[in-house]
């Protein structure tokens, strides 16, 4: 079972539970840390489980308001607010990497930009998955305003859909759809602000059958002054669900 983890307290203060961080604390002090940003409507537990296959790595799932243990909180619909509230509450512990899948890739990218702006310790790598470079023009149809049935159908068409066992549970869908809608509002309203490329190494990943194309991924090269590696794996938008090994091998790398 995952649970909120303590944040790093300022000197002379007591650690408190940080609602943004979900994970399974390691028995031994970790060698490194991996912070995972979930996809639209996603739960952090899906990513926390990877810690079992990444020895020495403390894996945290980022849990925004409105889901998981924070289901009673209203979800955020503005990316600036997500970034600000997360960083006001959370210190990322070096050495660390950030990983984001789909919408999570965009959030992790903007978090990294804000870390640079605040002069905070930076990740060794920003690992982004299944999302086009944010500085490119978006032409996708708005989804956040669609009625529930059209929204579910559009999610199925664009991203491969909601798992059948979840879609068949009316009560669970009633809880999840507001989270999907909030996340998609965040995405629909996003506008990239021009700035300096990141002084952080990038790993850019995707599935070879995803709607996010090889060219979409290659455009990330414009957004870093450090090394950029681009890789595609067999599969669609959630390529790692069928075979997590290739992604886990990237996450396990230390450079």
Coordinates of N, CA and C in Angstrom, one line a residue:
X1 N 0.8 -1.2 0.0 CA 0.0 0.0 0.0 C 0.9 1.2 0.0
X2 N 0.6 2.2 -0.8 CA 1.3 3.4 -0.9 C 0.8 4.5 0.1
X3 N 1.6 5.4 0.4 CA 1.2 6.4 1.4 C 1.9 7.7 1.2
X4 N 1.4 8.8 1.6 CA 2.2 10.1 1.5 C 3.5 9.9 2.3
X5 N 4.5 10.5 1.7 CA 5.8 10.5 2.3 C 6.2 11.8 3.0
X6 N 7.1 11.8 4.0 CA 7.4 13.1 4.6 C 8.2 13.9 3.6
X7 N 8.0 15.2 3.6 CA 8.8 16.1 2.8 C 10.1 16.4 3.6
X8 N 11.1 17.0 2.9 CA 12.3 17.4 3.6 C 12.1 18.7 4.3
X9 N 12.3 18.7 5.7 CA 12.0 19.9 6.4 C 13.1 20.8 6.5
X10 N 12.9 22.1 6.6 CA 14.0 23.1 6.9 C 14.7 22.7 8.2
X11 N 16.0 23.1 8.3 CA 16.7 22.8 9.5 C 16.0 23.3 10.7
X12 N 16.0 22.5 11.8 CA 15.3 22.9 13.0 C 13.8 22.7 13.1
X13 N 13.2 22.1 12.0 CA 11.8 21.9 12.0 C 11.5 20.4 12.0
X14 N 10.3 20.0 12.1 CA 9.9 18.6 12.1 C 9.3 18.3 10.8
X15 N 9.6 17.1 10.3 CA 9.1 16.6 9.0 C 7.6 16.5 9.1
X16 N 6.9 16.8 8.0 CA 5.5 16.6 7.9 C 5.1 15.7 6.7
X17 N 3.9 15.2 6.7 CA 3.5 14.4 5.6 C 3.2 15.3 4.4
X18 N 3.8 15.0 3.3 CA 3.6 15.8 2.1 C 2.6 15.1 1.2
X19 N 1.4 15.7 1.0 CA 0.4 15.0 0.3 C 0.7 14.8 -1.2
X20 N 1.7 15.6 -1.7 CA 2.1 15.5 -3.1 C 2.9 14.2 -3.4
X21 N 3.5 13.6 -2.4 CA 4.4 12.5 -2.6 C 3.8 11.2 -2.1
X22 N 3.7 10.2 -3.0 CA 3.2 8.9 -2.7 C 4.3 7.9 -3.0
X23 N 4.5 6.9 -2.1 CA 5.6 5.9 -2.3 C 5.7 4.9 -1.2
X24 N 6.6 4.0 -1.4 CA 6.9 3.0 -0.4 C 8.4 3.3 0.1
X25 N 8.5 3.7 1.3 CA 9.9 4.1 1.7 C 10.8 2.8 1.7
X26 N 12.1 3.0 1.3 CA 13.0 1.9 1.2 C 13.5 1.6 2.6
X27 N 13.9 0.4 2.8 CA 14.5 -0.1 4.1 C 15.8 0.6 4.4
X28 N 16.6 0.8 3.3 CA 17.9 1.4 3.4 C 17.9 2.8 2.7
X29 N 18.8 3.7 3.1 CA 18.9 5.0 2.5 C 19.0 4.9 1.0
X30 N 18.2 5.5 0.2 CA 18.3 5.4 -1.3 C 19.6 6.0 -1.9
X31 N 20.0 5.4 -3.0 CA 21.1 6.0 -3.7 C 20.7 7.1 -4.6
X32 N 19.4 7.1 -5.0 CA 18.9 8.2 -5.9 C 17.4 8.2 -5.7
X33 N 16.8 9.2 -6.3 CA 15.3 9.4 -6.2 C 14.7 9.6 -7.6
X34 N 13.5 9.1 -7.8 CA 12.8 9.2 -9.1 C 11.4 9.7 -8.8
X35 N 11.1 10.8 -9.3 CA 9.7 11.4 -9.1 C 8.9 11.3 -10.4
X36 N 7.8 10.6 -10.3 CA 7.0 10.3 -11.5 C 5.7 11.1 -11.5
X37 N 5.5 11.8 -12.7 CA 4.3 12.6 -12.9 C 3.3 11.8 -13.7
X38 N 2.1 11.6 -13.2 CA 1.1 10.7 -14.0 C 0.5 11.4 -15.2
X39 N -0.1 10.5 -16.0 CA -0.9 10.9 -17.2 C -2.2 11.5 -16.7
X40 N -3.0 12.0 -17.7 CA -4.3 12.6 -17.4 C -5.2 11.5 -16.7
X41 N -5.7 11.9 -15.6 CA -6.6 11.0 -14.8 C -5.8 9.9 -14.1
X42 N -4.5 9.9 -14.2 CA -3.7 8.8 -13.7 C -3.5 8.9 -12.2
X43 N -3.2 7.7 -11.6 CA -2.9 7.6 -10.2 C -1.5 7.3 -10.0
X44 N -0.9 7.9 -8.9 CA 0.6 7.7 -8.7 C 1.0 6.3 -8.5
X45 N 0.1 5.4 -8.0 CA 0.5 4.1 -7.6 C 1.0 3.3 -8.8
X46 N 0.5 3.5 -10.0 CA 0.9 2.8 -11.2 C 2.5 3.0 -11.3
X47 N 3.0 4.1 -11.0 CA 4.4 4.4 -11.2 C 5.2 4.0 -10.0
X48 N 4.6 4.1 -8.8 CA 5.3 3.7 -7.6 C 5.7 2.2 -7.6
X49 N 4.9 1.4 -8.2 CA 5.2 0.0 -8.3 C 6.6 -0.3 -9.0
X50 N 7.0 0.6 -9.9 CA 8.3 0.4 -10.5 C 9.4 0.3 -9.6
X51 N 9.3 0.8 -8.4 CA 10.4 0.8 -7.4 C 10.8 -0.6 -7.1
X52 N 9.9 -1.6 -7.2 CA 10.3 -3.0 -6.9 C 11.4 -3.5 -7.9
X53 N 11.5 -2.9 -9.0 CA 12.4 -3.3 -10.1 C 13.5 -2.3 -10.3
X54 N 13.7 -1.3 -9.4 CA 14.7 -0.3 -9.5 C 15.5 -0.3 -8.2
X55 N 16.3 -1.3 -7.9 CA 17.0 -1.3 -6.6 C 17.8 -0.1 -6.3
X56 N 17.7 0.4 -5.1 CA 18.5 1.6 -4.7 C 17.8 2.9 -5.0
X57 N 16.7 2.8 -5.7 CA 16.0 4.0 -6.1 C 14.7 4.2 -5.3
X58 N 14.6 5.3 -4.7 CA 13.3 5.7 -4.0 C 12.4 6.3 -5.1
X59 N 11.3 5.6 -5.4 CA 10.3 6.1 -6.4 C 9.2 6.8 -5.7
X60 N 8.9 7.9 -6.1 CA 7.7 8.7 -5.6 C 6.8 8.9 -6.8
X61 N 5.5 8.8 -6.5 CA 4.5 9.2 -7.5 C 4.0 10.6 -7.1
X62 N 3.9 11.5 -8.0 CA 3.3 12.8 -7.7 C 1.8 12.7 -7.7
X63 N 1.2 13.1 -6.6 CA -0.3 13.0 -6.4 C -0.9 14.4 -6.3
X64 N -1.4 14.9 -7.5 CA -2.1 16.2 -7.4 C -3.4 16.1 -6.7
X65 N -4.0 17.2 -6.3 CA -5.3 17.2 -5.7 C -6.4 16.5 -6.6
X66 N -7.3 15.9 -6.0 CA -8.5 15.3 -6.7 C -8.4 13.8 -7.0
X67 N -7.3 13.2 -6.6 CA -7.1 11.7 -6.9 C -6.4 11.0 -5.7
X68 N -6.5 9.7 -5.7 CA -5.8 8.9 -4.7 C -6.2 9.4 -3.3
X69 N -5.2 9.6 -2.5 CA -5.5 10.0 -1.1 C -6.0 11.4 -1.0
X70 N -6.0 12.2 -2.1 CA -6.5 13.6 -2.1 C -7.8 13.7 -2.9
X71 N -8.5 12.6 -3.0 CA -9.8 12.6 -3.8 C -10.8 13.6 -3.3
X72 N -10.7 14.0 -2.0 CA -11.7 14.9 -1.5 C -11.4 16.4 -1.8
X73 N -10.2 16.6 -2.3 CA -9.8 18.0 -2.7 C -10.2 18.3 -4.1
X74 N -10.5 19.5 -4.4 CA -10.9 19.9 -5.8 C -9.6 19.9 -6.6
X75 N -9.7 19.3 -7.8 CA -8.6 19.2 -8.7 C -8.2 20.6 -9.3
X76 N -6.9 20.7 -9.6 CA -6.4 22.0 -10.1 C -6.6 21.9 -11.7
X77 N -6.9 23.1 -12.2 CA -7.1 23.1 -13.7 C -6.2 24.1 -14.4
X78 N -5.2 24.6 -13.6 CA -4.2 25.5 -14.1 C -2.8 25.0 -13.9
X79 N -2.0 24.9 -14.9 CA -0.7 24.3 -14.8 C 0.2 25.2 -13.9
X80 N 0.1 26.5 -14.0 CA 0.9 27.3 -13.2 C 0.7 27.1 -11.7
X81 N -0.6 26.8 -11.4 CA -1.0 26.6 -10.0 C -0.4 25.2 -9.5
X82 N -0.5 24.2 -10.4 CA 0.1 22.9 -10.1 C 1.6 23.0 -9.8
X83 N 2.3 23.7 -10.6 CA 3.8 23.8 -10.5 C 4.1 24.6 -9.2
X84 N 3.4 25.7 -9.0 CA 3.7 26.6 -7.8 C 3.4 25.9 -6.5
X85 N 2.2 25.2 -6.4 CA 1.8 24.6 -5.2 C 2.7 23.4 -4.9
X86 N 3.1 22.6 -5.9 CA 4.0 21.5 -5.8 C 5.3 21.9 -5.2
X87 N 5.9 22.9 -5.9 CA 7.3 23.4 -5.5 C 7.3 24.1 -4.1
X88 N 6.2 24.8 -3.8 CA 6.1 25.4 -2.5 C 6.1 24.4 -1.4
X89 N 5.6 23.2 -1.7 CA 5.4 22.2 -0.6 C 6.5 21.1 -0.6
X90 N 7.3 21.0 -1.7 CA 8.1 19.9 -2.0 C 9.6 20.2 -2.3
X91 N 10.5 19.6 -1.6 CA 11.9 19.7 -2.0 C 12.3 18.3 -2.7
X92 N 12.8 18.4 -3.9 CA 13.3 17.2 -4.5 C 14.7 16.9 -4.0
X93 N 14.9 15.6 -3.6 CA 16.1 15.3 -2.9 C 17.2 14.8 -3.9
X94 N 18.3 15.5 -4.1 CA 19.3 15.0 -5.0 C 20.0 13.8 -4.5
X95 N 20.6 12.9 -5.4 CA 20.5 13.0 -6.8 C 19.1 12.5 -7.2
X96 N 18.5 13.1 -8.2 CA 17.2 12.7 -8.6 C 16.9 12.9 -10.1
X97 N 15.9 12.2 -10.6 CA 15.4 12.3 -12.0 C 13.9 12.6 -11.9
X98 N 13.4 13.3 -12.9 CA 12.0 13.5 -13.0 C 11.5 12.7 -14.2
X99 N 10.4 12.0 -14.1 CA 9.8 11.3 -15.2 C 8.3 11.7 -15.3
X100 N 7.9 11.9 -16.5 CA 6.5 12.3 -16.8 C 6.0 11.6 -18.0
X101 N 4.8 11.0 -17.9 CA 4.2 10.3 -19.0 C 2.9 11.1 -19.5
X102 N 2.9 11.4 -20.8 CA 1.8 12.1 -21.4 C 1.6 13.4 -20.8
X103 N 0.5 13.8 -20.2 CA 0.3 15.1 -19.6 C 1.4 15.3 -18.5
X104 N 1.8 14.2 -17.8 CA 2.8 14.2 -16.8 C 4.1 14.7 -17.4
X105 N 4.4 14.5 -18.7 CA 5.7 15.0 -19.3 C 5.6 16.5 -19.3
X106 N 4.5 17.0 -19.7 CA 4.4 18.5 -19.7 C 4.5 19.1 -18.3
X107 N 3.9 18.5 -17.4 CA 4.0 19.0 -16.0 C 5.5 18.9 -15.5
X108 N 6.1 17.8 -15.7 CA 7.5 17.7 -15.3 C 8.4 18.7 -16.0
X109 N 8.1 19.0 -17.3 CA 8.9 20.0 -18.0 C 8.7 21.4 -17.4
X110 N 7.5 21.7 -17.1 CA 7.3 23.1 -16.5 C 7.8 23.1 -15.1
X111 N 7.8 22.0 -14.3 CA 8.4 22.0 -13.0 C 9.9 22.2 -13.1
X112 N 10.5 21.6 -14.1 CA 11.9 21.8 -14.3 C 12.3 23.2 -14.6
X113 N 11.5 23.8 -15.5 CA 11.7 25.3 -15.8 C 11.6 26.1 -14.5
X114 N 10.6 25.8 -13.7 CA 10.5 26.6 -12.5 C 11.6 26.4 -11.5
X115 N 12.1 25.1 -11.4 CA 13.3 24.9 -10.6 C 14.4 25.7 -11.0
X116 N 14.6 25.8 -12.3 CA 15.7 26.7 -12.8 C 15.5 28.1 -12.4
X117 N 14.2 28.6 -12.5 CA 13.9 30.0 -12.2 C 14.1 30.3 -10.7
X118 N 13.9 29.3 -9.9 CA 14.0 29.5 -8.4 C 15.4 29.2 -7.9
X119 N 16.3 28.8 -8.8 CA 17.7 28.4 -8.4 C 17.8 27.2 -7.5
X120 N 16.9 26.3 -7.7 CA 16.8 25.1 -6.9 C 17.7 24.0 -7.5
X121 N 18.1 23.0 -6.7 CA 18.8 21.8 -7.3 C 18.0 21.2 -8.5
X122 N 18.7 20.9 -9.5 CA 18.0 20.4 -10.7 C 18.1 18.9 -10.8
X123 N 17.2 18.3 -11.6 CA 17.3 16.8 -11.8 C 18.5 16.5 -12.7
X124 N 19.1 15.3 -12.5 CA 20.1 14.8 -13.4 C 19.6 14.6 -14.8
X125 N 18.3 14.1 -14.8 CA 17.6 13.9 -16.1 C 16.2 14.3 -16.0
X126 N 15.7 14.8 -17.1 CA 14.2 15.0 -17.3 C 13.8 13.9 -18.3
X127 N 13.0 13.0 -17.9 CA 12.6 11.8 -18.8 C 11.1 12.1 -19.1
X128 N 10.9 12.3 -20.4 CA 9.5 12.6 -20.9 C 9.0 11.5 -21.8
X129 N 7.8 11.2 -21.7 CA 7.2 10.0 -22.4 C 5.9 10.4 -23.1
X130 N 5.8 10.1 -24.4 CA 4.5 10.1 -25.1 C 3.9 11.5 -25.1
X131 N 4.7 12.5 -25.3 CA 4.1 13.9 -25.4 C 4.9 14.7 -26.4
X132 N 4.3 15.4 -27.2 CA 5.0 16.2 -28.2 C 5.8 17.4 -27.5
X133 N 6.8 17.8 -28.1 CA 7.6 19.0 -27.5 C 6.6 20.1 -27.3
X134 N 6.6 20.7 -26.1 CA 5.7 21.7 -25.7 C 5.8 23.0 -26.5
X135 N 6.9 23.3 -27.1 CA 7.1 24.5 -27.9 C 6.5 24.4 -29.3
X136 N 5.9 23.3 -29.6 CA 5.3 23.1 -31.0 C 3.8 23.5 -30.9
X137 N 3.3 24.0 -32.0 CA 1.9 24.4 -32.0 C 1.0 23.1 -31.8
X138 N 0.0 23.2 -31.0 CA -0.9 22.1 -30.8 C -2.2 22.3 -31.7
X139 N -2.6 21.3 -32.3 CA -3.8 21.4 -33.2 C -4.9 20.4 -32.7
X140 N -4.7 19.8 -31.6 CA -5.7 18.8 -31.1 C -7.0 19.5 -30.7
X141 N -8.1 18.8 -30.9 CA -9.4 19.3 -30.5 C -9.5 19.4 -29.0
X142 N -10.2 20.4 -28.5 CA -10.4 20.5 -27.1 C -11.3 19.3 -26.6
X143 N -10.9 18.7 -25.5 CA -11.7 17.6 -25.0 C -12.4 18.0 -23.7
X144 N -11.9 18.9 -23.0 CA -12.4 19.2 -21.6 C -13.8 19.7 -21.6
X145 N -14.3 20.2 -22.7 CA -15.7 20.7 -22.7 C -16.7 19.7 -23.2
X146 N -16.3 18.5 -23.6 CA -17.2 17.5 -24.2 C -18.1 16.9 -23.1
X147 N -19.3 16.5 -23.4 CA -20.2 15.7 -22.5 C -19.4 14.4 -22.1
X148 N -19.9 13.8 -21.0 CA -19.1 12.6 -20.5 C -19.0 11.5 -21.5
X149 N -20.1 11.2 -22.2 CA -19.9 10.1 -23.2 C -19.0 10.4 -24.3
X150 N -19.0 11.6 -24.8 CA -18.1 12.0 -25.9 C -16.7 12.1 -25.3
X151 N -16.5 12.5 -24.1 CA -15.2 12.6 -23.5 C -14.6 11.2 -23.4
X152 N -15.3 10.2 -22.9 CA -14.8 8.9 -22.8 C -14.4 8.3 -24.2
X153 N -15.3 8.6 -25.2 CA -15.0 8.1 -26.6 C -13.8 8.8 -27.1
X154 N -13.6 10.0 -26.9 CA -12.4 10.8 -27.4 C -11.2 10.3 -26.7
X155 N -11.2 10.0 -25.4 CA -10.1 9.5 -24.7 C -9.7 8.1 -25.3
X156 N -10.7 7.3 -25.6 CA -10.4 6.0 -26.2 C -9.7 6.2 -27.6
X157 N -10.2 7.1 -28.4 CA -9.6 7.3 -29.7 C -8.2 7.9 -29.7
X158 N -8.0 8.9 -28.8 CA -6.7 9.6 -28.8 C -5.6 8.8 -28.0
X159 N -6.0 8.2 -26.9 CA -5.0 7.7 -26.0 C -5.0 6.2 -25.8
X160 N -6.0 5.5 -26.4 CA -6.1 4.1 -26.1 C -7.1 3.8 -25.1
X161 N -7.7 4.8 -24.5 CA -8.9 4.6 -23.7 C -8.6 4.3 -22.2
X162 N -9.7 4.1 -21.5 CA -9.7 3.8 -20.1 C -9.8 2.3 -20.0
X163 N -9.0 1.7 -19.1 CA -9.0 0.2 -18.9 C -10.5 -0.3 -18.8
X164 N -10.8 -1.4 -19.5 CA -12.2 -1.9 -19.5 C -12.8 -2.1 -18.1
X165 N -12.0 -2.6 -17.2 CA -12.5 -2.9 -15.8 C -12.9 -1.6 -15.1
X166 N -12.2 -0.5 -15.4 CA -12.6 0.8 -14.8 C -13.8 1.4 -15.5
X167 N -13.8 1.3 -16.9 CA -14.9 1.9 -17.6 C -16.2 1.2 -17.3
X168 N -16.2 -0.1 -16.9 CA -17.4 -0.8 -16.6 C -17.9 -0.5 -15.2
X169 N -17.1 0.2 -14.4 CA -17.5 0.5 -13.0 C -18.1 1.9 -12.9
X170 N -19.4 2.1 -12.9 CA -20.1 3.4 -13.0 C -19.7 4.3 -11.9
X171 N -19.6 3.7 -10.6 CA -19.2 4.6 -9.5 C -17.8 5.1 -9.6
X172 N -16.9 4.2 -10.0 CA -15.5 4.6 -10.2 C -15.4 5.7 -11.3
X173 N -16.1 5.5 -12.4 CA -16.1 6.5 -13.5 C -16.6 7.8 -13.0
X174 N -17.6 7.8 -12.2 CA -18.2 9.1 -11.7 C -17.1 9.8 -10.8
X175 N -16.2 9.1 -10.2 CA -15.1 9.7 -9.5 C -14.0 10.2 -10.4
X176 N -13.7 9.4 -11.4 CA -12.6 9.7 -12.3 C -12.8 10.8 -13.3
X177 N -14.0 10.8 -13.8 CA -14.3 11.8 -14.9 C -14.0 13.2 -14.6
X178 N -14.3 13.7 -13.4 CA -14.0 15.1 -13.0 C -12.5 15.3 -13.0
X179 N -11.7 14.2 -12.7 CA -10.2 14.4 -12.7 C -9.7 14.4 -14.1
X180 N -10.2 13.6 -15.0 CA -9.9 13.6 -16.4 C -10.2 15.0 -16.9
X181 N -11.4 15.5 -16.6 CA -11.8 16.8 -17.2 C -10.9 17.9 -16.7
X182 N -10.6 17.9 -15.4 CA -9.7 18.9 -14.9 C -8.3 18.9 -15.5
X183 N -7.8 17.6 -15.7 CA -6.4 17.5 -16.3 C -6.5 18.0 -17.8
X184 N -7.6 17.7 -18.5 CA -7.7 18.1 -19.9 C -7.9 19.6 -20.0
X185 N -8.6 20.2 -19.0 CA -8.7 21.6 -19.0 C -7.3 22.3 -18.9
X186 N -6.5 21.7 -18.0 CA -5.1 22.2 -17.8 C -4.4 22.1 -19.2
X187 N -4.5 21.0 -19.9 CA -3.9 20.8 -21.2 C -4.4 21.7 -22.2
X188 N -5.8 21.8 -22.3 CA -6.4 22.6 -23.3 C -6.0 24.1 -23.2
X189 N -5.8 24.6 -22.0 CA -5.5 26.0 -21.7 C -4.0 26.3 -21.7
X190 N -3.2 25.3 -21.9 CA -1.7 25.5 -21.8 C -1.2 26.3 -23.0
X191 N -0.4 27.3 -22.8 CA 0.3 28.0 -23.8 C 1.8 28.1 -23.5
X192 N 2.6 27.6 -24.3 CA 4.1 27.6 -24.0 C 4.6 29.0 -24.0
X193 N 5.4 29.3 -23.0 CA 6.1 30.6 -22.9 C 7.5 30.4 -23.3
X194 N 8.0 31.2 -24.3 CA 9.3 31.1 -24.8 C 10.3 31.4 -23.7
X195 N 11.4 30.6 -23.7 CA 12.4 30.8 -22.7 C 13.7 30.1 -23.1
X196 N 14.7 30.1 -22.2 CA 16.0 29.5 -22.5 C 15.8 27.9 -22.4
X197 N 16.5 27.2 -23.3 CA 16.5 25.8 -23.2 C 17.0 25.3 -21.8
X198 N 16.6 24.2 -21.4 CA 16.9 23.7 -20.0 C 18.4 23.2 -19.9
X199 N 19.1 23.5 -18.8 CA 20.4 23.0 -18.6 C 20.4 21.6 -18.0
X200 N 19.5 20.7 -18.5 CA 19.3 19.4 -18.0 C 19.2 18.4 -19.1
X201 N 19.8 17.2 -18.9 CA 19.8 16.2 -19.9 C 18.4 15.7 -20.1
X202 N 18.0 15.4 -21.3 CA 16.7 14.9 -21.6 C 16.7 13.5 -22.2
X203 N 15.8 12.7 -21.7 CA 15.4 11.4 -22.3 C 14.0 11.5 -22.8
X204 N 13.8 11.3 -24.1 CA 12.5 11.4 -24.7 C 12.1 10.1 -25.3
X205 N 10.9 9.6 -24.8 CA 10.5 8.2 -25.1 C 9.1 8.2 -25.7
X206 N 8.7 7.2 -26.4 CA 7.4 7.0 -26.9 C 7.2 5.6 -27.5
X207 N 5.9 5.3 -27.9 CA 5.6 4.1 -28.5 C 5.5 4.3 -30.0
X208 N 6.0 3.2 -30.8 CA 6.0 3.4 -32.2 C 4.7 3.3 -32.9
X209 N 3.6 2.9 -32.1 CA 2.3 2.9 -32.7 C 1.4 4.0 -32.1
X210 N 2.0 5.0 -31.4 CA 1.3 6.1 -30.7 C 1.0 7.2 -31.7
X211 N 0.0 8.0 -31.4 CA -0.3 9.1 -32.3 C 0.8 10.2 -32.1
X212 N 1.5 10.2 -31.0 CA 2.7 11.1 -30.9 C 3.8 10.5 -31.7
X213 N 4.2 11.2 -32.8 CA 5.1 10.7 -33.8 C 6.5 10.8 -33.4
X214 N 7.4 10.2 -34.2 CA 8.8 10.3 -34.1 C 9.3 11.8 -34.2
X215 N 8.7 12.5 -35.1 CA 9.0 13.9 -35.3 C 8.6 14.7 -34.1
X216 N 7.4 14.4 -33.5 CA 7.0 15.1 -32.3 C 8.0 15.0 -31.2
X217 N 8.6 13.8 -31.1 CA 9.6 13.5 -30.0 C 10.9 14.2 -30.3
X218 N 11.3 14.2 -31.6 CA 12.6 14.8 -32.0 C 12.6 16.3 -31.7
X219 N 11.4 16.9 -31.7 CA 11.4 18.4 -31.5 C 11.8 18.8 -30.1
X220 N 11.8 17.8 -29.1 CA 12.3 18.1 -27.8 C 13.8 18.5 -27.8
X221 N 14.5 18.1 -28.8 CA 16.0 18.5 -28.9 C 16.2 20.0 -28.8
X222 N 15.2 20.8 -29.1 CA 15.3 22.2 -29.1 C 15.3 22.8 -27.6
X223 N 14.9 21.9 -26.7 CA 14.5 22.4 -25.4 C 15.6 22.1 -24.3
X224 N 16.8 21.7 -24.7 CA 17.8 21.4 -23.7 C 19.2 21.8 -24.3
X225 N 20.1 22.3 -23.5 CA 21.4 22.6 -23.9 C 22.3 21.4 -23.6
X226 N 21.8 20.3 -22.9 CA 22.6 19.1 -22.6 C 22.2 18.0 -23.5
X227 N 22.7 16.8 -23.2 CA 22.5 15.7 -24.1 C 21.0 15.4 -24.2
X228 N 20.5 15.0 -25.3 CA 19.1 14.6 -25.6 C 19.1 13.2 -26.3
X229 N 18.5 12.2 -25.7 CA 18.4 10.9 -26.3 C 16.9 10.6 -26.5
X230 N 16.6 10.2 -27.7 CA 15.2 9.9 -28.1 C 15.1 8.4 -28.4
X231 N 14.1 7.8 -27.8 CA 13.9 6.3 -28.1 C 12.4 6.0 -28.2
X232 N 12.2 5.1 -29.1 CA 10.8 4.6 -29.3 C 10.8 3.1 -29.1
X233 N 9.7 2.6 -28.5 CA 9.5 1.2 -28.1 C 8.3 0.7 -28.8
X234 N 8.2 -0.6 -29.0 CA 7.0 -1.2 -29.5 C 5.7 -0.9 -28.7
X235 N 4.7 -0.5 -29.3 CA 3.4 -0.2 -28.6 C 2.8 1.1 -28.8
X236 N 1.7 1.3 -28.2 CA 0.9 2.6 -28.4 C 1.2 3.6 -27.3
X237 N 0.2 4.3 -26.9 CA 0.4 5.4 -26.0 C 0.9 4.9 -24.6
X238 N 0.4 3.8 -24.2 CA 0.9 3.2 -22.9 C 1.7 2.0 -23.2
X239 N 2.7 2.2 -24.0 CA 3.6 1.1 -24.5 C 4.2 0.3 -23.3
X240 N 4.4 0.9 -22.2 CA 5.1 0.2 -21.1 C 4.2 -0.7 -20.3
X241 N 2.9 -0.7 -20.5 CA 2.0 -1.5 -19.8 C 2.1 -3.0 -20.3
X242 N 2.3 -3.2 -21.6 CA 2.5 -4.5 -22.1 C 3.9 -5.1 -21.8
X243 N 4.9 -4.2 -21.9 CA 6.3 -4.6 -21.6 C 7.0 -3.5 -21.0
X244 N 7.1 -3.5 -19.6 CA 7.8 -2.4 -19.0 C 9.3 -2.4 -19.0
X245 N 9.9 -3.5 -19.4 CA 11.3 -3.7 -19.4 C 12.1 -2.6 -20.1
X246 N 11.8 -2.2 -21.3 CA 12.6 -1.2 -22.0 C 12.6 0.1 -21.3
X247 N 11.4 0.5 -20.8 CA 11.3 1.8 -20.0 C 12.1 1.7 -18.7
X248 N 12.0 0.6 -18.0 CA 12.7 0.4 -16.8 C 14.2 0.5 -17.0
X249 N 14.7 0.0 -18.1 CA 16.1 0.0 -18.4 C 16.6 1.5 -18.5
X250 N 15.7 2.3 -19.1 CA 16.1 3.7 -19.2 C 16.1 4.4 -17.8
X251 N 15.0 4.1 -17.0 CA 14.9 4.7 -15.7 C 16.1 4.2 -14.8
X252 N 16.6 3.1 -15.0 CA 17.7 2.5 -14.2 C 19.0 3.1 -14.5
X253 N 19.2 3.7 -15.7 CA 20.4 4.3 -16.1 C 20.8 5.4 -15.1
X254 N 22.1 5.6 -14.9 CA 22.6 6.6 -13.9 C 23.1 7.8 -14.7
X255 N 23.3 7.8 -16.0 CA 23.8 8.9 -16.7 C 23.0 9.0 -18.0

